[in-house]
XYZ file of C-alpha atoms in Angstrom:
372
model
C 50.162 5.686 -11.256
C 46.819 6.717 -9.805
C 46.254 10.446 -9.395
C 45.229 11.153 -5.802
C 43.696 13.943 -3.766
C 44.943 14.311 -0.199
C 42.134 14.777 2.336
C 43.169 14.722 5.961
C 45.000 11.455 6.569
C 43.567 9.902 3.397
C 44.615 9.783 -0.234
C 41.580 9.510 -2.498
C 41.812 8.430 -6.138
C 40.963 11.491 -8.246
C 38.527 9.541 -10.435
C 36.509 8.625 -7.341
C 36.835 12.087 -5.821
C 35.571 13.747 -9.012
C 32.695 11.303 -9.425
C 31.449 11.905 -5.891
C 31.745 15.696 -6.155
C 30.459 16.120 -9.695
C 27.822 13.384 -9.968
C 26.822 11.834 -6.649
C 26.680 14.796 -4.249
C 24.682 17.266 -6.398
C 21.037 17.211 -5.348
C 21.688 15.660 -1.925
C 22.084 18.918 0.031
C 25.288 17.450 1.461
C 28.225 19.833 1.589
C 31.298 18.538 -0.210
C 33.744 19.405 2.559
C 31.444 17.961 5.230
C 31.105 14.735 3.267
C 34.819 14.148 2.864
C 35.454 15.104 6.483
C 32.939 12.396 7.441
C 34.718 9.871 5.194
C 37.995 10.651 6.960
C 36.312 10.200 10.351
C 34.543 6.964 9.421
C 37.583 5.293 7.949
C 39.802 6.579 10.759
C 37.459 4.930 13.253
C 36.450 1.721 11.476
C 39.462 0.718 9.372
C 41.609 -0.114 12.450
C 38.698 -2.040 14.006
C 38.243 -3.953 10.756
C 41.932 -4.827 10.783
C 41.720 -6.137 14.362
C 38.733 -8.322 13.434
C 40.605 -9.823 10.501
C 43.635 -10.501 12.686
C 41.369 -12.328 15.142
C 39.880 -14.325 12.297
C 43.355 -15.276 11.079
C 44.293 -16.372 14.605
C 41.193 -18.520 14.978
C 41.707 -20.088 11.540
C 45.345 -20.876 12.362
C 44.285 -22.627 15.577
C 41.652 -24.631 13.720
C 44.186 -25.674 11.078
C 46.667 -26.728 13.779
C 44.013 -28.747 15.626
C 43.267 -30.763 12.500
C 46.937 -31.233 11.604
C 47.727 -32.493 15.113
C 44.966 -35.099 14.803
C 45.781 -36.351 11.320
C 44.938 -40.041 11.174
C 42.871 -39.898 14.394
C 39.137 -40.640 14.326
C 37.113 -37.442 14.389
C 35.647 -36.595 17.834
C 32.727 -34.209 17.419
C 32.402 -33.529 21.176
C 36.077 -32.658 21.552
C 35.971 -30.503 18.425
C 32.997 -28.518 19.709
C 34.749 -27.978 23.049
C 37.841 -26.750 21.220
C 35.830 -24.325 19.054
C 34.231 -22.926 22.198
C 37.595 -22.522 23.932
C 39.050 -20.437 21.098
C 35.938 -18.277 20.783
C 34.718 -19.629 17.457
C 31.550 -20.846 19.135
C 29.903 -18.700 21.798
C 27.019 -19.469 24.174
C 23.572 -19.008 22.714
C 21.948 -15.801 23.927
C 18.565 -15.401 25.500
C 15.245 -14.965 23.758
C 14.720 -11.635 22.034
C 12.371 -9.984 19.570
C 12.929 -7.379 16.895
C 10.404 -4.767 15.841
C 10.795 -3.244 12.396
C 8.987 -0.424 10.642
C 8.972 1.115 7.182
C 9.813 -2.235 5.590
C 8.865 -2.512 1.919
C 6.111 -5.008 1.122
C 8.492 -6.695 -1.310
C 10.535 -7.696 1.736
C 7.876 -8.101 4.401
C 4.924 -9.758 2.701
C 5.283 -10.461 -1.051
C 6.698 -13.854 -1.970
C 8.483 -13.957 -5.290
C 11.749 -14.536 -7.135
C 14.893 -12.550 -6.439
C 17.615 -11.912 -8.974
C 21.321 -11.221 -8.427
C 23.073 -9.234 -11.134
C 26.520 -7.612 -11.582
C 25.977 -3.883 -11.055
C 28.992 -3.048 -13.268
C 27.076 -4.277 -16.308
C 24.464 -1.619 -17.017
C 22.584 -3.774 -19.544
C 22.212 -6.684 -17.159
C 21.307 -4.389 -14.288
C 18.562 -2.726 -16.335
C 17.217 -6.077 -17.490
C 17.069 -7.319 -13.911
C 15.387 -4.191 -12.578
C 12.845 -4.382 -15.400
C 12.158 -8.061 -14.688
C 9.565 -6.978 -12.119
C 7.052 -7.767 -14.867
C 7.295 -10.483 -17.480
C 5.204 -11.841 -20.334
C 3.582 -15.130 -19.447
C 3.072 -15.838 -23.151
C 6.775 -15.354 -23.905
C 7.875 -17.388 -20.884
C 5.668 -20.287 -21.887
C 6.392 -20.214 -25.607
C 10.172 -20.052 -25.194
C 10.636 -22.739 -22.518
C 9.833 -26.399 -21.985
C 6.923 -25.465 -19.726
C 4.964 -26.182 -22.911
C 5.733 -29.668 -24.321
C 6.967 -29.835 -27.907
C 5.058 -32.943 -28.866
C 2.031 -32.998 -31.125
C 3.476 -30.493 -33.581
C 4.134 -27.890 -30.872
C 7.840 -27.443 -31.560
C 9.364 -23.989 -31.006
C 11.124 -23.161 -34.268
C 12.471 -19.983 -35.821
C 8.997 -19.091 -37.139
C 5.887 -18.697 -35.016
C 4.145 -22.041 -34.516
C 0.370 -21.556 -34.117
C 0.004 -24.992 -32.562
C 2.453 -24.083 -29.826
C 0.876 -20.638 -29.594
C -2.540 -22.159 -28.889
C -1.065 -24.331 -26.142
C 0.390 -21.171 -24.598
C -3.030 -19.486 -24.723
C -4.717 -22.541 -23.196
C -2.166 -22.600 -20.380
C -2.640 -18.899 -19.734
C -6.419 -19.243 -19.630
C -6.053 -22.065 -17.099
C -3.809 -19.779 -15.038
C -6.459 -17.038 -15.123
C -9.136 -19.522 -14.057
C -7.040 -20.407 -11.028
C -5.748 -16.962 -10.067
C -8.816 -14.891 -10.965
C -11.703 -17.340 -11.409
C -15.050 -16.198 -12.739
C -18.224 -16.892 -10.811
C -19.235 -19.355 -13.521
C -17.512 -20.620 -16.643
C -13.958 -19.958 -17.733
C -11.829 -17.121 -19.108
C -11.642 -19.313 -22.208
C -15.353 -18.608 -22.792
C -15.000 -14.801 -22.673
C -15.152 -12.599 -25.759
C -15.047 -9.158 -24.121
C -14.015 -7.586 -20.795
C -15.456 -4.341 -19.421
C -15.801 -2.462 -16.141
C -19.244 -1.543 -14.792
C -20.181 -0.265 -11.363
C -16.679 -0.775 -10.025
C -16.601 -4.435 -11.013
C -15.133 -6.430 -13.846
C -17.764 -7.730 -16.227
C -17.111 -10.302 -18.925
C -19.302 -11.208 -21.873
C -19.195 -14.851 -22.848
C -19.551 -16.290 -26.323
C -23.249 -16.966 -25.720
C -23.869 -13.361 -24.670
C -24.059 -13.960 -20.938
C -22.468 -11.501 -18.511
C -20.365 -13.058 -15.775
C -18.262 -11.586 -12.978
C -15.343 -12.595 -10.800
C -15.900 -15.133 -8.057
C -13.861 -12.847 -5.783
C -14.328 -9.193 -6.757
C -11.418 -8.120 -4.531
C -8.934 -9.662 -6.961
C -9.739 -7.004 -9.568
C -7.645 -3.932 -8.746
C -7.722 -1.670 -11.778
C -7.847 -1.079 -15.510
C -6.407 1.128 -18.228
C -8.321 2.833 -21.017
C -12.061 3.051 -21.618
C -13.995 1.086 -18.973
C -16.370 -0.115 -21.663
C -13.459 -1.512 -23.646
C -10.290 -1.465 -21.527
C -6.829 -2.002 -22.947
C -5.705 -3.730 -19.765
C -7.317 -5.183 -16.641
C -5.218 -5.931 -13.554
C -5.643 -8.433 -10.742
C -3.861 -9.479 -7.565
C -3.609 -12.937 -6.020
C -1.471 -13.836 -3.036
C 0.132 -10.415 -3.278
C 1.256 -10.911 -6.880
C -0.234 -8.712 -9.604
C -0.955 -9.813 -13.153
C -2.470 -8.014 -16.102
C -4.522 -9.030 -19.107
C -3.501 -6.879 -22.079
C -6.194 -6.404 -24.696
C -5.381 -5.257 -28.223
C -7.483 -6.471 -31.121
C -4.979 -5.002 -33.602
C -2.076 -7.028 -32.194
C -1.016 -10.142 -34.192
C -2.024 -12.340 -31.246
C -4.926 -10.258 -29.994
C -6.682 -10.041 -33.360
C -6.951 -13.851 -33.423
C -8.173 -14.088 -29.823
C -11.941 -14.052 -29.120
C -11.445 -11.636 -26.201
C -8.698 -9.651 -27.958
C -6.089 -10.775 -25.412
C -2.607 -10.018 -26.728
C -0.707 -11.096 -23.636
C -0.851 -11.822 -19.921
C 1.945 -10.175 -17.947
C 2.802 -11.198 -14.412
C 4.840 -9.740 -11.574
C 7.996 -11.791 -11.610
C 11.306 -10.701 -10.054
C 10.006 -8.845 -7.018
C 13.469 -7.953 -5.734
C 16.917 -7.704 -7.319
C 20.314 -7.648 -5.627
C 22.656 -5.281 -7.462
C 25.949 -6.980 -6.707
C 29.224 -5.184 -5.902
C 30.844 -8.411 -4.754
C 31.023 -11.963 -6.132
C 29.597 -11.419 -9.617
C 31.922 -8.550 -10.575
C 35.666 -7.903 -10.689
C 36.263 -4.390 -9.441
C 39.978 -4.120 -8.782
C 40.681 -0.382 -8.713
C 39.113 3.041 -8.361
C 38.064 3.191 -12.020
C 36.151 -0.079 -11.657
C 34.499 1.067 -8.446
C 33.324 4.263 -10.138
C 31.661 2.207 -12.873
C 29.768 0.255 -10.225
C 28.859 3.352 -8.215
C 27.788 5.288 -11.336
C 25.448 2.486 -12.448
C 23.992 2.235 -8.944
C 23.472 5.985 -8.882
C 21.650 5.810 -12.229
C 19.427 3.010 -10.937
C 18.553 5.021 -7.838
C 17.850 8.175 -9.846
C 15.979 6.222 -12.507
C 18.011 7.655 -15.372
C 20.401 4.775 -16.169
C 20.359 3.896 -19.902
C 22.366 1.596 -22.123
C 22.557 1.067 -25.894
C 23.994 -1.959 -27.691
C 23.953 -3.681 -31.056
C 21.794 -6.744 -31.544
C 20.897 -8.347 -34.842
C 22.270 -5.410 -36.789
C 20.140 -2.903 -34.904
C 20.810 -0.534 -32.013
C 18.790 -1.461 -28.940
C 18.173 1.060 -26.183
C 17.506 0.045 -22.571
C 16.071 2.179 -19.817
C 14.158 1.573 -16.605
C 10.479 0.730 -16.962
C 7.785 3.022 -15.660
C 5.287 2.044 -12.991
C 2.068 0.300 -13.988
C -0.668 2.840 -13.365
C -4.321 1.859 -13.507
C -7.660 3.443 -12.802
C -9.120 1.939 -9.646
C -12.248 -0.206 -10.134
C -14.535 2.591 -8.934
C -12.852 4.983 -11.365
C -12.169 7.554 -8.659
C -8.424 7.079 -8.095
C -5.213 5.657 -9.463
C -3.836 2.264 -8.541
C -0.096 1.957 -8.986
C 2.147 -1.122 -9.035
C 5.932 -0.626 -9.307
C 7.343 -1.291 -12.746
C 10.772 -2.204 -11.377
C 12.132 -4.687 -8.897
C 12.868 -3.435 -5.424
C 16.614 -3.027 -5.697
C 19.017 -4.011 -2.947
C 22.766 -3.466 -2.946
C 25.282 -6.115 -1.908
C 28.523 -4.566 -0.753
C 31.918 -6.214 -0.501
C 32.622 -8.014 2.786
C 35.132 -7.199 5.491
C 38.149 -9.014 4.014
C 38.971 -7.061 0.862
C 40.821 -3.759 0.569
C 41.063 -1.542 -2.521
C 43.239 1.382 -3.583
C 40.348 3.738 -4.275
C 41.213 5.268 -0.887
C 44.525 4.812 0.929
C 45.809 6.011 4.273
C 48.755 8.378 4.598
C 51.150 5.418 4.484
C 49.726 4.080 1.226
C 47.745 1.233 2.784
C 44.534 0.382 0.917
C 41.371 0.996 2.905
C 38.677 -1.690 3.509
C 36.506 -2.029 0.404
C 33.362 -2.977 2.317
C 33.484 0.218 4.380
C 34.026 2.285 1.230
C 31.015 0.538 -0.378
C 28.906 1.241 2.682
C 29.743 4.945 2.460
C 29.268 5.436 -1.274
C 26.353 3.111 -2.098
C 24.187 4.718 0.603
C 24.953 8.284 -0.464
């Protein structure tokens, strides 16, 4: 039996009520009584409308089913079917031309093209991994997948294979030559990177100093400009970073000290409250809402055992660089832009019930609590 708190005409599961009051509302400047009064008002207004919409959908579906049953064995008539769908209101006339103006849209949505992940928000570990997938190691991605062929002694075994490792490095250098080409030569010829006069300078193996073909692709660096630990670029809106560490197992064998190339990867992530999870009661919904709250606050953590060791996960920090001129910071988000996918109009859940014990629409509850 679920413990409930009576608020107006609603009965709210105590576990949800306590979570909202004790964890979600603090820091929002929203009064507790005002919030729950608004919940009562919203559900009182929208739950009946939602019910009417679902009844209309059931009616339309029943008419469609009957139409097909009545014509069993008859050749399909697309024209007649379209007329029928229009008659019952399933199809409506196309509206006139219109335009939509938007503002304050994140670049990840409006202008950056890149992968999008979908992850169950109830699983904190998966959610953290997805949010942190904004950046990924190109070296790891190449070494661990069939992007690099396994022929010629380049198999990926349990131990590091230097033959495969060199193919990874060659691939990465070719990527750099395409995404951030030098004015002459190749990144494969470089033995040291530095920053001088607001520009990236590279010393080749023969002692020549070369620069980027397009200086605008260099956006920042970390560390000493004479010997940076990282240099960052942008191409087609996607950032990537050369990490330099001559003490690293890979970097110490590399002429330029490159230990890795990391690339912006999952630009956006959908934290899913719907298809990829099974939230069947108030306790489940609180798990989802608590993880989402932690993602929004940036303090979600998770620990788990792997290979006999305890692994700790938390959200990555932003990538902060010194601008090429050295006069300001240049920041790139360290996490995916996170979106939330709420449950649709069909489902109801007992997290909140009306005075008669009817479960309230889950999608409306999600809309209230995930935007808090």
